[in-house]
GROMACS .gro file of C-alpha atoms in nm:
model
  229
    1MET     CA    1   0.000   0.000   0.000
    2ILE     CA    2   0.138   0.340  -0.102
    3VAL     CA    3   0.061   0.630   0.131
    4GLU     CA    4   0.097   0.973  -0.029
    5VAL     CA    5   0.085   1.291   0.178
    6ILE     CA    6   0.032   1.649   0.065
    7ALA     CA    7   0.316   1.882   0.167
    8THR     CA    8   0.306   2.262   0.147
    9SER     CA    9   0.635   2.341   0.321
   10VAL     CA   10   0.976   2.197   0.399
   11MET     CA   11   0.862   2.113   0.752
   12ASP     CA   12   0.557   1.930   0.616
   13ALA     CA   13   0.786   1.726   0.394
   14ILE     CA   14   1.024   1.637   0.675
   15LYS     CA   15   0.742   1.538   0.912
   16ALA     CA   16   0.568   1.332   0.644
   17GLU     CA   17   0.885   1.141   0.566
   18LYS     CA   18   0.955   1.086   0.936
   19GLY     CA   19   0.600   0.954   0.983
   20GLY     CA   20   0.650   0.697   0.710
   21ALA     CA   21   0.490   0.853   0.402
   22ASP     CA   22   0.591   0.674   0.083
   23ARG     CA   23   0.555   0.975  -0.145
   24LEU     CA   24   0.483   1.348  -0.129
   25GLU     CA   25   0.256   1.563  -0.339
   26LEU     CA   26   0.409   1.911  -0.318
   27VAL     CA   27   0.166   2.200  -0.363
   28SER     CA   28   0.095   2.558  -0.277
   29ALA     CA   29  -0.254   2.698  -0.206
   30ILE     CA   30  -0.383   2.378  -0.051
   31SER     CA   31  -0.717   2.544   0.030
   32GLU     CA   32  -0.774   2.585  -0.347
   33GLY     CA   33  -0.706   2.220  -0.418
   34GLY     CA   34  -0.335   2.273  -0.474
   35LEU     CA   35  -0.142   2.493  -0.718
   36THR     CA   36   0.213   2.486  -0.851
   37PRO     CA   37   0.468   2.550  -0.573
   38SER     CA   38   0.744   2.806  -0.613
   39TYR     CA   39   1.090   2.728  -0.746
   40GLY     CA   40   1.236   2.785  -0.401
   41LEU     CA   41   0.994   2.549  -0.229
   42MET     CA   42   1.056   2.275  -0.486
   43LYS     CA   43   1.432   2.312  -0.446
   44GLU     CA   44   1.436   2.307  -0.066
   45VAL     CA   45   1.190   2.019  -0.028
   46LEU     CA   46   1.381   1.806  -0.278
   47LYS     CA   47   1.698   1.874  -0.078
   48ALA     CA   48   1.529   1.792   0.253
   49VAL     CA   49   1.378   1.448   0.185
   50GLU     CA   50   1.468   1.121   0.018
   51ILE     CA   51   1.121   0.988  -0.061
   52PRO     CA   52   0.973   1.059  -0.407
   53VAL     CA   53   0.827   1.405  -0.456
   54TYR     CA   54   0.554   1.469  -0.715
   55VAL     CA   55   0.507   1.838  -0.792
   56MET     CA   56   0.166   1.986  -0.864
   57ILE     CA   57   0.150   2.151  -1.206
   58ARG     CA   58  -0.162   2.366  -1.195
   59PRO     CA   59  -0.135   2.739  -1.271
   60HIS     CA   60  -0.469   2.853  -1.130
   61SER     CA   61  -0.788   2.724  -0.972
   62SER     CA   62  -1.036   2.887  -1.212
   63SER     CA   63  -1.104   2.563  -1.399
   64PHE     CA   64  -0.931   2.261  -1.552
   65ILE     CA   65  -0.969   2.404  -1.902
   66TYR     CA   66  -0.645   2.575  -1.999
   67THR     CA   67  -0.551   2.836  -2.257
   68GLU     CA   68  -0.243   2.815  -2.477
   69ALA     CA   69  -0.070   3.059  -2.242
   70ASP     CA   70  -0.160   2.841  -1.942
   71VAL     CA   71  -0.012   2.536  -2.112
   72LYS     CA   72   0.312   2.719  -2.192
   73THR     CA   73   0.339   2.818  -1.827
   74MET     CA   74   0.278   2.460  -1.716
   75MET     CA   75   0.545   2.323  -1.948
   76GLU     CA   76   0.798   2.568  -1.804
   77ASP     CA   77   0.707   2.453  -1.454
   78ILE     CA   78   0.749   2.089  -1.561
   79HIS     CA   79   1.099   2.165  -1.688
   80ILE     CA   80   1.187   2.329  -1.356
   81ALA     CA   81   1.054   2.035  -1.153
   82LYS     CA   82   1.251   1.796  -1.371
   83GLN     CA   83   1.574   1.997  -1.343
   84LEU     CA   84   1.542   2.012  -0.964
   85GLY     CA   85   1.507   1.635  -0.935
   86ALA     CA   86   1.137   1.572  -0.882
   87SER     CA   87   1.025   1.214  -0.932
   88GLY     CA   88   0.708   1.318  -1.107
   89ILE     CA   89   0.431   1.568  -1.158
   90VAL     CA   90   0.063   1.591  -1.071
   91THR     CA   91  -0.151   1.749  -1.341
   92GLY     CA   92  -0.461   1.719  -1.554
   93ALA     CA   93  -0.684   1.908  -1.794
   94LEU     CA   94  -1.032   1.882  -1.941
   95ASN     CA   95  -1.188   2.005  -2.262
   96GLU     CA   96  -1.513   2.197  -2.291
   97ARG     CA   97  -1.708   1.873  -2.335
   98GLY     CA   98  -1.606   1.755  -1.989
   99GLU     CA   99  -1.360   1.498  -2.122
  100VAL     CA  100  -0.992   1.447  -2.041
  101ASP     CA  101  -0.796   1.676  -2.275
  102GLU     CA  102  -0.605   1.422  -2.481
  103GLU     CA  103  -0.406   1.686  -2.673
  104PHE     CA  104  -0.287   1.833  -2.343
  105LEU     CA  105  -0.169   1.491  -2.229
  106HIS     CA  106   0.033   1.440  -2.545
  107ILE     CA  107   0.209   1.772  -2.481
  108VAL     CA  108   0.265   1.692  -2.113
  109THR     CA  109   0.407   1.345  -2.171
  110LYS     CA  110   0.650   1.487  -2.427
  111HIS     CA  111   0.777   1.758  -2.191
  112ALA     CA  112   0.771   1.536  -1.881
  113ASP     CA  113   0.976   1.260  -2.043
  114GLY     CA  114   1.143   1.071  -1.759
  115LEU     CA  115   0.897   1.189  -1.494
  116GLY     CA  116   0.605   0.993  -1.354
  117ILE     CA  117   0.261   1.149  -1.395
  118THR     CA  118  -0.038   1.148  -1.162
  119PHE     CA  119  -0.363   1.264  -1.325
  120HIS     CA  120  -0.527   1.465  -1.050
  121ARG     CA  121  -0.883   1.528  -0.941
  122ALA     CA  122  -0.981   1.697  -1.263
  123PHE     CA  123  -1.085   1.335  -1.318
  124ASP     CA  124  -1.372   1.390  -1.073
  125GLU     CA  125  -1.527   1.647  -1.307
  126VAL     CA  126  -1.535   1.434  -1.623
  127THR     CA  127  -1.874   1.332  -1.756
  128ASP     CA  128  -1.775   0.966  -1.802
  129GLN     CA  129  -1.514   0.837  -1.558
  130LEU     CA  130  -1.490   0.486  -1.702
  131GLY     CA  131  -1.447   0.624  -2.051
  132ALA     CA  132  -1.185   0.870  -1.927
  133LEU     CA  133  -0.999   0.589  -1.755
  134ALA     CA  134  -0.992   0.385  -2.075
  135MET     CA  135  -0.825   0.677  -2.252
  136LEU     CA  136  -0.575   0.740  -1.972
  137LYS     CA  137  -0.470   0.375  -1.993
  138THR     CA  138  -0.330   0.448  -2.339
  139PHE     CA  139  -0.067   0.680  -2.187
  140PRO     CA  140   0.210   0.463  -2.031
  141GLN     CA  141   0.364   0.763  -1.852
  142VAL     CA  142   0.043   0.829  -1.656
  143GLN     CA  143   0.098   0.605  -1.355
  144ARG     CA  144  -0.212   0.674  -1.150
  145VAL     CA  145  -0.535   0.866  -1.118
  146LEU     CA  146  -0.612   1.058  -0.799
  147THR     CA  147  -0.986   1.055  -0.746
  148SER     CA  148  -1.262   1.085  -0.490
  149GLY     CA  149  -1.473   0.859  -0.709
  150GLY     CA  150  -1.663   1.165  -0.826
  151GLN     CA  151  -1.803   1.235  -0.479
  152GLY     CA  152  -1.720   1.495  -0.216
  153GLU     CA  153  -1.589   1.226   0.018
  154ALA     CA  154  -1.417   0.903  -0.078
  155MET     CA  155  -1.636   0.697   0.156
  156ASP     CA  156  -1.941   0.798  -0.050
  157ALA     CA  157  -1.798   0.633  -0.363
  158LEU     CA  158  -1.721   0.274  -0.261
  159GLU     CA  159  -1.894   0.115  -0.559
  160ARG     CA  160  -1.732   0.356  -0.804
  161TYR     CA  161  -1.385   0.282  -0.665
  162SER     CA  162  -1.446  -0.088  -0.703
  163ALA     CA  163  -1.542  -0.034  -1.068
  164LEU     CA  164  -1.236   0.183  -1.134
  165VAL     CA  165  -1.001  -0.066  -0.967
  166LYS     CA  166  -1.151  -0.351  -1.167
  167GLN     CA  167  -1.097  -0.161  -1.493
  168THR     CA  168  -0.728  -0.107  -1.414
  169GLU     CA  169  -0.647  -0.454  -1.281
  170VAL     CA  170  -0.449  -0.566  -1.587
  171SER     CA  171  -0.297  -0.227  -1.672
  172HIS     CA  172  -0.007  -0.011  -1.557
  173LEU     CA  173  -0.252   0.243  -1.415
  174ALA     CA  174  -0.328   0.265  -1.042
  175ILE     CA  175  -0.626   0.423  -0.869
  176MET     CA  176  -0.523   0.647  -0.580
  177ALA     CA  177  -0.807   0.732  -0.342
  178GLY     CA  178  -0.830   1.068  -0.172
  179ALA     CA  179  -1.082   1.309  -0.015
  180GLY     CA  180  -1.180   1.286   0.348
  181LEU     CA  181  -0.985   0.972   0.433
  182THR     CA  182  -0.876   0.933   0.796
  183ALA     CA  183  -0.734   0.652   1.006
  184GLY     CA  184  -1.076   0.595   1.163
  185ILE     CA  185  -1.244   0.489   0.840
  186LEU     CA  186  -0.944   0.351   0.655
  187GLU     CA  187  -0.974  -0.021   0.729
  188THR     CA  188  -1.335  -0.037   0.609
  189PHE     CA  189  -1.254   0.172   0.303
  190LEU     CA  190  -0.959  -0.041   0.194
  191LYS     CA  191  -1.145  -0.369   0.239
  192GLU     CA  192  -1.441  -0.241   0.038
  193THR     CA  193  -1.248  -0.086  -0.252
  194GLN     CA  194  -0.919  -0.279  -0.290
  195VAL     CA  195  -0.730   0.037  -0.389
  196ASN     CA  196  -0.354   0.014  -0.339
  197GLU     CA  197  -0.264   0.382  -0.318
  198ILE     CA  198  -0.414   0.635  -0.076
  199HIS     CA  199  -0.373   1.012  -0.053
  200PHE     CA  200  -0.397   1.230   0.259
  201GLY     CA  201  -0.427   1.601   0.322
  202ARG     CA  202  -0.631   1.708   0.624
  203GLY     CA  203  -0.642   1.351   0.753
  204VAL     CA  204  -0.279   1.363   0.868
  205ARG     CA  205  -0.281   1.715   1.011
  206GLU     CA  206  -0.348   1.831   1.362
  207SER     CA  207  -0.724   1.862   1.423
  208HIS     CA  208  -0.773   1.763   1.055
  209ASP     CA  209  -0.711   2.128   0.963
  210TYR     CA  210  -0.512   2.224   0.651
  211ARG     CA  211  -0.382   2.530   0.836
  212LEU     CA  212  -0.216   2.320   1.107
  213PRO     CA  213   0.103   2.111   1.091
  214ILE     CA  214   0.130   1.752   0.980
  215ASP     CA  215   0.106   1.505   1.269
  216GLU     CA  216   0.358   1.231   1.195
  217HIS     CA  217   0.184   1.001   1.446
  218LYS     CA  218  -0.129   1.003   1.230
  219ILE     CA  219   0.079   0.881   0.935
  220GLN     CA  220   0.231   0.609   1.150
  221GLU     CA  221  -0.120   0.497   1.253
  222ILE     CA  222  -0.228   0.485   0.888
  223LYS     CA  223   0.077   0.279   0.794
  224GLN     CA  224   0.000   0.036   1.076
  225ILE     CA  225  -0.357  -0.006   0.952
  226CYS     CA  226  -0.230  -0.071   0.598
  227ARG     CA  227   0.006  -0.340   0.721
  228GLY     CA  228  -0.286  -0.515   0.890
  229ILE     CA  229  -0.509  -0.534   0.582
   0.00000   0.00000   0.00000
């Protein structure tokens, strides 16, 4: 089981690694769903930890439909993340029909050559998740999809997760669950869905508040639960 933790600072990253996180998603503006972190933050976090760091590539929170200028900005940020030693990026885009933007993915995979790719929760706004997943499976560089199963909370999408996991069973693509997961509900969630990657933001912070520090003991508890499944 892979446990990914959102980090917004160097201290977050250090605490997450100490708690046993397997991978970091590095973002700024966590209250807006995560935006691209600064050059300085990328550099210092990558110096501070040894676990893989995936950098959010998202220029704004207005929508997941991007202009040509947005895409140029995103490609520059991908180059920076790559130069600084990131293991991968977290990104995604939709077209005006509510589908995954396939042209965008072709551009991203070209520029991100050598980096892993997580397709983020833009996936939760597509009109047809199973159809979108079938298309994402055609991109070998896209390693996983971060999703809430199309619901506000992951626990409200147990059947959808099961369907998504089933569709990816014989592919390179993993389903990473996120949105409202905590140690208290984790065992039930994992047994019901069979996902093998899980993503935490508020669930590993003090008082489950994005504004408060990461609590490494919460990550340790989550890891212990995963070992027992």
